[in-house]
Coordinates of N, CA, C and O in Angstrom, one line a residue:
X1 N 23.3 -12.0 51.1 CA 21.9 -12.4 50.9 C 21.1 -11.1 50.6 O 21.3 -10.1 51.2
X2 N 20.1 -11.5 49.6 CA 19.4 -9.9 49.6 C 17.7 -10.5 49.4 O 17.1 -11.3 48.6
X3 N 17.3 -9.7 50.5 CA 15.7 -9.8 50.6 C 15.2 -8.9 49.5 O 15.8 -7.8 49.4
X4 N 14.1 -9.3 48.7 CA 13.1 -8.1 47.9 C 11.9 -8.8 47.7 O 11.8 -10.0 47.7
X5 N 11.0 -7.6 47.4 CA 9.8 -7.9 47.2 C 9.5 -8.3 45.5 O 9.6 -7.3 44.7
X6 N 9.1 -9.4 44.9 CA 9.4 -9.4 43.4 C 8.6 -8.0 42.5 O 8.9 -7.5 41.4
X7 N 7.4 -7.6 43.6 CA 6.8 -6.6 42.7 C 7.5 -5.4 42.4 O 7.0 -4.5 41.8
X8 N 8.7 -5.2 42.9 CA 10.1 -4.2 42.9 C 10.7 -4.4 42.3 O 11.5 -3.5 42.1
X9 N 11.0 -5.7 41.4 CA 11.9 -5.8 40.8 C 11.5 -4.7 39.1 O 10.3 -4.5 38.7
X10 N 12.2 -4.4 38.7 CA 12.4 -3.7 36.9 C 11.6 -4.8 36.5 O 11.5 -6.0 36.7
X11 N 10.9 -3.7 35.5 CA 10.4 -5.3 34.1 C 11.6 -4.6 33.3 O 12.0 -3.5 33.6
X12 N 11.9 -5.3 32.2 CA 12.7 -4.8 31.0 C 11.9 -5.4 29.7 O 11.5 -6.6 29.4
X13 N 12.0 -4.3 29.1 CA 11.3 -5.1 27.3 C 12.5 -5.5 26.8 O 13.4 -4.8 27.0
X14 N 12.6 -6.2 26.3 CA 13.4 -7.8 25.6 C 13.2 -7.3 24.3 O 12.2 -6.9 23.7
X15 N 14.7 -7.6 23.9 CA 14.9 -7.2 22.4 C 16.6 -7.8 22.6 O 17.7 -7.4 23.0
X16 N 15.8 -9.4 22.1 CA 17.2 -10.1 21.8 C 17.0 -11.2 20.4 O 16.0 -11.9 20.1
X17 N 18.1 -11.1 19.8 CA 17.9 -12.1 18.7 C 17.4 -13.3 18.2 O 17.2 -13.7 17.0
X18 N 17.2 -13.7 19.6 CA 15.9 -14.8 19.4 C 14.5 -14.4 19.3 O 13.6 -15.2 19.0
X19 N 14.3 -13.4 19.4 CA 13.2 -12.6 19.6 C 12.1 -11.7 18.4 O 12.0 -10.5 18.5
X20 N 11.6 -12.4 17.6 CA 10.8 -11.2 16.8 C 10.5 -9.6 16.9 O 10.4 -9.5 18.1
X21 N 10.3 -9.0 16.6 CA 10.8 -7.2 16.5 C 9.1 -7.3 17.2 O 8.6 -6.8 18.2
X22 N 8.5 -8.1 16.4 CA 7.1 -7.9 16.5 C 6.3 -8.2 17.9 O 5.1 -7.9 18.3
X23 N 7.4 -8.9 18.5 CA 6.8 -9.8 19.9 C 7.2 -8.7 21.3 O 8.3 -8.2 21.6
X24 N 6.0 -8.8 21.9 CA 6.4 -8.1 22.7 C 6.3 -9.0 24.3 O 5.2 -9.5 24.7
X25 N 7.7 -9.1 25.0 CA 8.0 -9.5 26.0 C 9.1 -9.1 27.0 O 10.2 -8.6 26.9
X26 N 8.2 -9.5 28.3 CA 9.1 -8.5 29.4 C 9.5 -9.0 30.4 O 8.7 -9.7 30.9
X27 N 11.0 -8.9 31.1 CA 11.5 -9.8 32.0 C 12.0 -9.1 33.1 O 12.6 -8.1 33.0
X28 N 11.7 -9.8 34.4 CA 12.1 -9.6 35.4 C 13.2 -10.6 35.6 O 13.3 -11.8 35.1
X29 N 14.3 -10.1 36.6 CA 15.8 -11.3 37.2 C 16.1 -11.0 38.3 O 15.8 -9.9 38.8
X30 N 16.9 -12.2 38.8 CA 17.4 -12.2 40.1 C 18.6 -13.0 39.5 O 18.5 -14.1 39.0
X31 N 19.4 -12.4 39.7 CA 21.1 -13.2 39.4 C 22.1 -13.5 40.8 O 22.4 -12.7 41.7
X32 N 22.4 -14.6 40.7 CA 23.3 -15.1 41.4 C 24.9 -15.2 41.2 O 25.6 -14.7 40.3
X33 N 25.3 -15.8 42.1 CA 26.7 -16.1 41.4 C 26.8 -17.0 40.3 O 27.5 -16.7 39.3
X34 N 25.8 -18.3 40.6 CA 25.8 -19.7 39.9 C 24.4 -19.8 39.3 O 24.3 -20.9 38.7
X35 N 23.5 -19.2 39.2 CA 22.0 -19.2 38.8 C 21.1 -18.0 38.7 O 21.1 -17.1 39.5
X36 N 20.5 -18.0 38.0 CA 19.6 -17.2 37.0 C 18.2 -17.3 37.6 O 17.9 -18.5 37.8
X37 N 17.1 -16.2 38.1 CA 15.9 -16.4 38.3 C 14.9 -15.6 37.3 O 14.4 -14.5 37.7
X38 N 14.7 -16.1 36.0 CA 13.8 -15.1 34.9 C 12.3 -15.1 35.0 O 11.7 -16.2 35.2
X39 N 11.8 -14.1 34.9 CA 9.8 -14.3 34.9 C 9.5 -13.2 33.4 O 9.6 -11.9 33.3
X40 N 9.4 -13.9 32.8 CA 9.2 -13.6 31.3 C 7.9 -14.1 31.0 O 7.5 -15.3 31.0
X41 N 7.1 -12.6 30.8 CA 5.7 -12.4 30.4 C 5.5 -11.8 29.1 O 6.1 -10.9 28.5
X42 N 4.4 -12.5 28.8 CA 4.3 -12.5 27.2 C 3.0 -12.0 26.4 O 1.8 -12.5 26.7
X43 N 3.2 -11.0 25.5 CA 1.8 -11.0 24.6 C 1.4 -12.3 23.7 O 2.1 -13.1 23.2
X44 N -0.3 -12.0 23.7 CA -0.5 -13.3 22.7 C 0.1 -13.5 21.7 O 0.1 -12.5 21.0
X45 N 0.8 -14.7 21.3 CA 1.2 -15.2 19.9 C 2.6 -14.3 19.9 O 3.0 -14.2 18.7
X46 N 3.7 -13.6 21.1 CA 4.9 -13.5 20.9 C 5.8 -14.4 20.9 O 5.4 -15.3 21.7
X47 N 6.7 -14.8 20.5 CA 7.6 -15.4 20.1 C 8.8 -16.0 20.2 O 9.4 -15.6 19.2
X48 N 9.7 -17.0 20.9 CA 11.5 -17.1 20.7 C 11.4 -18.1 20.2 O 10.8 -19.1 20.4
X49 N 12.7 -17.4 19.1 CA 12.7 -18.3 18.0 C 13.4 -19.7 18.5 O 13.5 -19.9 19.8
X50 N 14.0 -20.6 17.7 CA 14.7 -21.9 17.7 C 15.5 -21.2 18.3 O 15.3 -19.9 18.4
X51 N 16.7 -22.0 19.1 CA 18.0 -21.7 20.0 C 18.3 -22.4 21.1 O 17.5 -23.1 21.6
X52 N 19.7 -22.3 21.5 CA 20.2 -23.3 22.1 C 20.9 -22.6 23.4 O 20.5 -21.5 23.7
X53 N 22.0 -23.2 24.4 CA 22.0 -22.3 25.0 C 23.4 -23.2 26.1 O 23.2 -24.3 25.8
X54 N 24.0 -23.1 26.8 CA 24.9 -24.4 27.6 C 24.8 -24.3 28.8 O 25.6 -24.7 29.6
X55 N 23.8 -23.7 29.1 CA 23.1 -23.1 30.7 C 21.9 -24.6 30.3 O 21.5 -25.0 29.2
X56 N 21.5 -25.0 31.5 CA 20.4 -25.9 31.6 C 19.5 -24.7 32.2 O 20.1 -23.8 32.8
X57 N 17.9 -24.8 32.1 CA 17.2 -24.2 32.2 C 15.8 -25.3 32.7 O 15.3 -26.2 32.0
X58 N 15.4 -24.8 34.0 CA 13.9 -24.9 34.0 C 12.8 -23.9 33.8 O 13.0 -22.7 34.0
X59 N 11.8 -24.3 33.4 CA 10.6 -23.1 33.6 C 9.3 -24.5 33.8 O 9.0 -25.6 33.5
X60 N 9.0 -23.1 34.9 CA 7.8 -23.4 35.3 C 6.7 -22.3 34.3 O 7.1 -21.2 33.9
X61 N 5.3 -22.8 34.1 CA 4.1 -22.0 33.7 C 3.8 -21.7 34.8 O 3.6 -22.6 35.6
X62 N 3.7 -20.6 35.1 CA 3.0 -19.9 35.9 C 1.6 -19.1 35.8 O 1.1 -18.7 36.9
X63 N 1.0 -19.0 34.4 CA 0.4 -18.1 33.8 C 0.1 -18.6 32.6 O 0.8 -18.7 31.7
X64 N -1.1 -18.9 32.6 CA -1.4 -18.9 30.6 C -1.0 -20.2 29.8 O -0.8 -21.2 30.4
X65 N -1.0 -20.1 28.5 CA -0.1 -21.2 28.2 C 0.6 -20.9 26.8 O 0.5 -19.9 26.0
X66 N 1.4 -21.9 26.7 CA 2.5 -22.2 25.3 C 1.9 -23.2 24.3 O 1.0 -24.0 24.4
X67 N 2.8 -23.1 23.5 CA 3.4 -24.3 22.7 C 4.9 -23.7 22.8 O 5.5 -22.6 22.7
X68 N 5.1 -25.4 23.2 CA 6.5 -25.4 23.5 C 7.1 -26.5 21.4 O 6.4 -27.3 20.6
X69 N 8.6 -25.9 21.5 CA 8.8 -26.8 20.3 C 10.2 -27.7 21.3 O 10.7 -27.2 22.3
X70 N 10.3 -28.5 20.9 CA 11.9 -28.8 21.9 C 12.6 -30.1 20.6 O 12.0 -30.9 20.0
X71 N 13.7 -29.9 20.5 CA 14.7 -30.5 19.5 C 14.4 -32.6 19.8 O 14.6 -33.0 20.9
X72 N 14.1 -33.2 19.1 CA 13.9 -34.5 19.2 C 12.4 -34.8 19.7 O 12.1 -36.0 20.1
X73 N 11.4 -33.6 19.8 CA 10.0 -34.1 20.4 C 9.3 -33.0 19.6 O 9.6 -32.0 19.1
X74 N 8.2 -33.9 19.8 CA 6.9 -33.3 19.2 C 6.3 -32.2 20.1 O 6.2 -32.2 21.3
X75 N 5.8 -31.2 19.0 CA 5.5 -30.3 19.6 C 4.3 -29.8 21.0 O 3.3 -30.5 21.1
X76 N 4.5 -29.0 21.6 CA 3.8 -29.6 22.6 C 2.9 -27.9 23.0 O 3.4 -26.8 22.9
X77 N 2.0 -28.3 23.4 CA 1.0 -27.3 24.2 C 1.3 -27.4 26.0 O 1.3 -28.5 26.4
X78 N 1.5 -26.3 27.0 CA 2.1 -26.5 28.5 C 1.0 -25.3 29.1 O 1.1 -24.1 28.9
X79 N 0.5 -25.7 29.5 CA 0.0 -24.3 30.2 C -0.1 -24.6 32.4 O 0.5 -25.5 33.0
X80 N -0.6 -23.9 32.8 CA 0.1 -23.2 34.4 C -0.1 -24.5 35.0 O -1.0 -25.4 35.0
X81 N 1.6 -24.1 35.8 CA 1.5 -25.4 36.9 C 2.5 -26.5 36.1 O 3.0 -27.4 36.8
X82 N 2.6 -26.4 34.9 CA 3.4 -27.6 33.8 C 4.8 -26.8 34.4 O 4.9 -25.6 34.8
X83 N 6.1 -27.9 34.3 CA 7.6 -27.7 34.3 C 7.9 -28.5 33.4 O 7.5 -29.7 33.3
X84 N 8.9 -27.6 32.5 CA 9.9 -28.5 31.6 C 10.8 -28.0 32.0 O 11.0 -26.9 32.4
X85 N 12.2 -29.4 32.1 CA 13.8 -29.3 32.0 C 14.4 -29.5 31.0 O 14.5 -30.6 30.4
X86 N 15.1 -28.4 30.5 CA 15.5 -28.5 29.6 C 17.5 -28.6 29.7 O 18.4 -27.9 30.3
X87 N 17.4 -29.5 29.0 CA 19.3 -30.2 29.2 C 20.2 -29.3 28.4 O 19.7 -28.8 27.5
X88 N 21.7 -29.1 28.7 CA 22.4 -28.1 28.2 C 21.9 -28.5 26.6 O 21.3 -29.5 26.2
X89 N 22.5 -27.1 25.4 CA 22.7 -27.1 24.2 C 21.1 -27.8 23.8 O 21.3 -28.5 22.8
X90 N 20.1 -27.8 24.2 CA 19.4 -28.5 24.0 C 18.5 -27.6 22.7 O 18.1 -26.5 23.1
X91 N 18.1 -27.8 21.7 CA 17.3 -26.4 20.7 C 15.8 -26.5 21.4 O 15.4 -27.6 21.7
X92 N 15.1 -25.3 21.7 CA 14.0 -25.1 21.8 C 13.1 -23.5 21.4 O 13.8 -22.5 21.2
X93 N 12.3 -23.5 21.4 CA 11.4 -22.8 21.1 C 10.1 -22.7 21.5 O 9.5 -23.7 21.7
X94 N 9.1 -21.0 21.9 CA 7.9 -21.1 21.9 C 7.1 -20.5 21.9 O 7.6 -19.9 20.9
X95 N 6.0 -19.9 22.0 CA 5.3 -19.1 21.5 C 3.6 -19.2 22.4 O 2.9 -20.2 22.7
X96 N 3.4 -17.8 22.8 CA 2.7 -17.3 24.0 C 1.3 -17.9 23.3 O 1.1 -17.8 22.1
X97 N 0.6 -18.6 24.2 CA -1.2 -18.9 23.4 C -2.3 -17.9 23.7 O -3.5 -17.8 23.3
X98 N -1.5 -17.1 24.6 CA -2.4 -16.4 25.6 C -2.0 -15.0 26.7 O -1.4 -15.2 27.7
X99 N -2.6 -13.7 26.3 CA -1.7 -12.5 26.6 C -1.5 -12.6 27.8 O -2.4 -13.1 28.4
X100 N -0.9 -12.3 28.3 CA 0.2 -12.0 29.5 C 0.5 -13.5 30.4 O 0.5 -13.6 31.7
X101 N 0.8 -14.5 29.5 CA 1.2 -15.9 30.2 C 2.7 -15.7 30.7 O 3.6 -14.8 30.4
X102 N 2.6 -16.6 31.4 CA 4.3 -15.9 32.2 C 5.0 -17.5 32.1 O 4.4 -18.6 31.8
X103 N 6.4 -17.3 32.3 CA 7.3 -18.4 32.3 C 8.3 -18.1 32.8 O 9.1 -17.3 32.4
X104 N 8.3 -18.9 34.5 CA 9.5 -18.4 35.1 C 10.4 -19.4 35.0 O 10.0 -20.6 35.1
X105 N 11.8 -19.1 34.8 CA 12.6 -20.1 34.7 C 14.0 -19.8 35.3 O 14.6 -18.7 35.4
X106 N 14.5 -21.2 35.7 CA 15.6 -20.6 36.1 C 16.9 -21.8 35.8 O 17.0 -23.1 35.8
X107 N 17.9 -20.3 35.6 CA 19.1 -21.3 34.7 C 20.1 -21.4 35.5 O 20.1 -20.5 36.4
X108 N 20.9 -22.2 35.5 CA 22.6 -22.6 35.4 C 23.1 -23.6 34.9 O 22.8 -24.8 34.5
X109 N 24.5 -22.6 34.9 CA 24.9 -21.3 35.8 C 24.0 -20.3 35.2 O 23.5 -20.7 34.1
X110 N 23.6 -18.8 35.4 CA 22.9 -18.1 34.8 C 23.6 -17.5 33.3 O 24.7 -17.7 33.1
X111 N 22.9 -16.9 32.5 CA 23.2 -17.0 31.2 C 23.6 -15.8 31.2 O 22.8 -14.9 31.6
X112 N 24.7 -15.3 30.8 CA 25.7 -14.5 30.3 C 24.7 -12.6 29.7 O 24.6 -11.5 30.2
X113 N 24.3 -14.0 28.0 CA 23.5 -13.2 27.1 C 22.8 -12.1 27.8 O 23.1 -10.9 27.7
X114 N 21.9 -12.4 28.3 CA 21.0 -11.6 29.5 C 21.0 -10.7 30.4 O 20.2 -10.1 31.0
X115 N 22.6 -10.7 30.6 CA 22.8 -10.0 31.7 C 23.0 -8.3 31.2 O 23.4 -7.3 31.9
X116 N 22.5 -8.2 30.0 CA 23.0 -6.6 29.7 C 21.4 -6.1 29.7 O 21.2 -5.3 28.8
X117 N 20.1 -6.5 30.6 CA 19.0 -6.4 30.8 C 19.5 -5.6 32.3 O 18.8 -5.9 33.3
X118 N 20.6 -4.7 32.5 CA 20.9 -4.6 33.7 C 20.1 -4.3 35.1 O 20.4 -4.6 36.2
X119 N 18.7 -3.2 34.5 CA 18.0 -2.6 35.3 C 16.9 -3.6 35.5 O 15.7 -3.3 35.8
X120 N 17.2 -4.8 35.3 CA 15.7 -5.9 35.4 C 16.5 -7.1 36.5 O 16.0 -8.2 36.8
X121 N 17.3 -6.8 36.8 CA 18.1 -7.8 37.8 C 18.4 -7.3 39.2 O 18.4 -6.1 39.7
X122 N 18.5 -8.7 39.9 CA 19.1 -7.6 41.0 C 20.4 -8.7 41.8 O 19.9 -9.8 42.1
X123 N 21.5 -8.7 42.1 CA 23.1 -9.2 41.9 C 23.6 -8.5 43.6 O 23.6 -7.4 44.0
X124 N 23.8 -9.4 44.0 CA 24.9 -9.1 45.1 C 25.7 -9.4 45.4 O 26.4 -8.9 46.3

C-alpha cells in the first residue's frame, strides 16, 4: 500500500499518437497491479483524437468542460461533476472547451500504452 499526497505526484506532457503536436496536455498516475488512476489536464481546444482501447475506462469531469465524441452517439458537451463509462474497444474522442479542464479517469486493467510516462506514476 502506498500513501501520497496527489500534489507530489509528476505532471508529464503527453505526447502520444492520439494526441495533436499542437495540444498541449499533462498527466498525472497512480498504477496498480489491475487499475490505472489518470488526471489529465488540458489547454483550451486540445485534443485526443478517435481511438479505442480494451481497458474499460471511467472519467469523471472534474474541471471545466468537453465535448465528448463516443462511437454510436451523438456528440456530446460534459462539463464538472459529469461521469462517462466507457466499455472495452469502445471509439471515443474529445476536446478541452476550457483551459485547464481536467479528466480524471480510471482504467482496467490499467493501460499498457501509458506506462512509458514513467516519472508521472507511482507503482508498488
Amino acid at each position: 500500500m502506498i500513501f501520497q499526497n496527489w500534489n507530489t505526484i509528476p505532471k508529464a506532457r503527453i505526447s502520444h499518437p492520439n494526441i495533436p503536436p499542437e495540444s498541449h496536455i499533462e498527466l498525472q498516475m497512480v498504477v496498480g497491479e489491475n487499475q490505472m488512476l489518470a488526471l489529465w489536464t488540458f489547454s483550451k481546444g486540445a485534443e485526443v483524437s478517435a481511438h479505442r482501447h480494451p481497458e474499460e475506462q471511467v472519467s469523471y469531469i472534474r474541471r471545466g468542460r468537453f465535448r465528448f465524441q463516443v462511437e454510436g452517439d451523438e456528440e456530446r458537451e460534459v462539463g464538472e461533476g459529469d461521469v462517462i463509462l466507457f466499455k472495452s474497444n469502445v471509439e471515443h474522442a474529445l476536446q478541452s472547451l476550457e483551459e485547464g479542464s481536467q479528466d480524471l479517469q480510471i482504467f482496467s486493467p490499467g493501460r499498457e500504452d501509458l506506462l512509458q510516462y514513467k516519472d508521472a506514476y507511482i507503482q508498488d
